[in-house]
Amino acid sequence: MTGQPSLFLRIGLPLGFGIAVLVLWELFVVGFNIPRAILPAPSEIWAAIQRSTAILWVDWVQTVLKGALTGLLIGAVAGFVAALAIDRVDFLRRGLLPVANFVAALPIVGVAPIMVMWFGFDWQSKAAVVVVMVFFPILVNTLAGLAATDRMQRDLMRTYSASHAQTLTKLRLPAAMPFVFNGLKISATLALIGAIVAEYFGSPTKGMGFRISTEVGRLGIDMVWAEIAVSALTGTVLYGFVVLIERWVTFWHPSQRRGR
Amino acid sequence: MNRSVISASDLSLTFQTNDGPVHALKDVSLDIHKGDFVSFIGPSGCGKTTFLRVMADLEHPTGGSITVNGVSAAEARRNRAYGYVFQAAGLYPWRTIGGNIRLPLEIMGYSKADQAERVARVLELVELDGFEKKFPWQLSGGMQQRASIARALAFDADILLMDEPFGALDEIVRDHLNEQLLALWRRTEKTIAFVTHSIPEAVYLSTKIVVMSPRPGRISDVIDSPLPKERPLEIRDTPEFIEIAHRVRDGLRAGHGYDD
Ligand SMILES: Nc1ncnc2c1ncn2[C@@H]1O[C@H](COP(=O)(O)OP(=O)(O)O)[C@@H](O)[C@H]1O
Ligand SMILES: [Mg+2]
């Protein structure tokens, strides 16, 4: 319990900084009379958020809940399962890994239109883009984690004459968890970016990416910033949520041990 | 009582390395009888660990033969004939002390009730009762090593293979653990093979002391100890003890043939 920064330091300090930045921003925009089309003041963005809550909510459900999170879930599970398979069957390591590597190198601007052709304009094609984006980081990190046990830990299992499945569940998977969560943290950020950007290549008349691109055209810059604010907040919360689960699952890891 | 538990004849093991072959063991023959406490002593690199790992089927000899409990080392390992204590405690950090000791029991399919009863019993044996729910990283090095010994004692193996288990501990802790180990050996009548660097430790613990020398790794002397089974720490000041220690020292010196 000692040596832990207090609640004030951990939450109050960043919050204070954030508020200070907003205040300076407001003063800057008002003081120098910056045109709204260049940079709206925080108060104007806030007004836009209040004015358009219904639209923002619809966009959020479309892009975050349906596109990003569905894609993240499917991609993460697929990457994890593929890692288990590749780890078990050497033939897959030689065959599948290079293919996965190749797919990971595909640019999103190429993948997104193709997914729209395959899965239609709605959120399914956005989720598919996210799946492609997060699959590889999860796969690679899980594989690295499965290889992260040391010889003595494995020898111990051998002295017990443990089966492959027992060694996997009781040693290699727990040891892999810190790596898996590194992959998840990268993927959580990628998923949001992917789902928003993918909407630039065709979408129904809703979604955060759709809204940003159309509002830019209509010079509704305060609405663009409102969407940016919502996506930044969502990204932060999503990342924080993953970190929270990570702390709970890998409490034993040297980087997580605190207050125990 | 004279049944041979471990029997090696003309055992050789050559590692092929980039710098050419390393003769870790060369023509090693040894019989360990039921209830023996055998120490292996010699300068580092003389093949002590390798010998123990061959007994445990963690390493495969390139010549000669070895039987454990009358069968091949591989079959003995599958029969879970031995408990192995590594040089480092090697407890899994995501498991509590109790959970670590339960690990072999879970793998070997002991019932839940039996597991709990055995964990409690071996924790008492190594004087760690009350620490069952602690995590390894909350314990001192000596306590972790005791937990790793408890882990090797939890299941019914009548052979205990120990590779410098107290090597990293300070003298006082070591003395105490030596006493405990000796008491445990008398009570359980296990057959123990014990690797050490320390002459007093070898003489104090053993019924048989195997002196080894390097390049190639071989046995240079086998000393049967005349000391009684009951050994208070003060026995180390008796003339008999000192005489055996002398003989071990001479054996080590003769095997060396150079100074480093
Ligand atoms: N896996 C291995 N590969 C190559 N050489 C090894 C390996 N294990 C041990 N050796 C070599 O075999 C010799 C004996 O090693 P070891 O049995 O660990 O000695 P000790 O335990 O007596 O210090 C050393 O020269 C060591 O470098
Ligand atoms: Mg060694």
PDB file of N, CA and C in Angstrom, chain A residues 214-225:
ATOM      1  N   THR A 214     -18.522  14.065 -44.026  1.00  0.00           N
ATOM      2  CA  THR A 214     -19.566  14.932 -44.603  1.00  0.00           C
ATOM      3  C   THR A 214     -19.564  16.311 -43.950  1.00  0.00           C
ATOM      4  N   GLU A 215     -19.339  16.382 -42.640  1.00  0.00           N
ATOM      5  CA  GLU A 215     -19.353  17.685 -41.962  1.00  0.00           C
ATOM      6  C   GLU A 215     -18.176  18.548 -42.407  1.00  0.00           C
ATOM      7  N   VAL A 216     -17.041  17.919 -42.715  1.00  0.00           N
ATOM      8  CA  VAL A 216     -15.907  18.682 -43.239  1.00  0.00           C
ATOM      9  C   VAL A 216     -16.339  19.364 -44.537  1.00  0.00           C
ATOM     10  N   GLY A 217     -17.064  18.626 -45.379  1.00  0.00           N
ATOM     11  CA  GLY A 217     -17.537  19.173 -46.648  1.00  0.00           C
ATOM     12  C   GLY A 217     -18.495  20.325 -46.439  1.00  0.00           C
ATOM     13  N   ARG A 218     -19.298  20.239 -45.367  1.00  0.00           N
ATOM     14  CA  ARG A 218     -20.293  21.302 -45.117  1.00  0.00           C
ATOM     15  C   ARG A 218     -19.751  22.393 -44.202  1.00  0.00           C
ATOM     16  N   LEU A 219     -18.462  22.328 -43.900  1.00  0.00           N
ATOM     17  CA  LEU A 219     -17.803  23.273 -42.996  1.00  0.00           C
ATOM     18  C   LEU A 219     -18.413  23.271 -41.588  1.00  0.00           C
ATOM     19  N   GLY A 220     -19.008  22.159 -41.202  1.00  0.00           N
ATOM     20  CA  GLY A 220     -19.519  22.028 -39.836  1.00  0.00           C
ATOM     21  C   GLY A 220     -18.412  21.569 -38.895  1.00  0.00           C
ATOM     22  N   ILE A 221     -17.396  22.459 -38.768  1.00  0.00           N
ATOM     23  CA  ILE A 221     -16.185  22.050 -38.056  1.00  0.00           C
ATOM     24  C   ILE A 221     -16.458  21.721 -36.584  1.00  0.00           C
ATOM     25  N   ASP A 222     -17.422  22.398 -35.962  1.00  0.00           N
ATOM     26  CA  ASP A 222     -17.691  22.098 -34.551  1.00  0.00           C
ATOM     27  C   ASP A 222     -18.220  20.674 -34.381  1.00  0.00           C
ATOM     28  N   MET A 223     -18.975  20.206 -35.387  1.00  0.00           N
ATOM     29  CA  MET A 223     -19.483  18.832 -35.338  1.00  0.00           C
ATOM     30  C   MET A 223     -18.330  17.826 -35.547  1.00  0.00           C
ATOM     31  N   VAL A 224     -17.408  18.179 -36.448  1.00  0.00           N
ATOM     32  CA  VAL A 224     -16.224  17.336 -36.638  1.00  0.00           C
ATOM     33  C   VAL A 224     -15.479  17.171 -35.309  1.00  0.00           C
ATOM     34  N   TRP A 225     -15.303  18.300 -34.635  1.00  0.00           N
ATOM     35  CA  TRP A 225     -14.584  18.253 -33.354  1.00  0.00           C
ATOM     36  C   TRP A 225     -15.376  17.508 -32.292  1.00  0.00           C
TER      37      TRP A 225
END
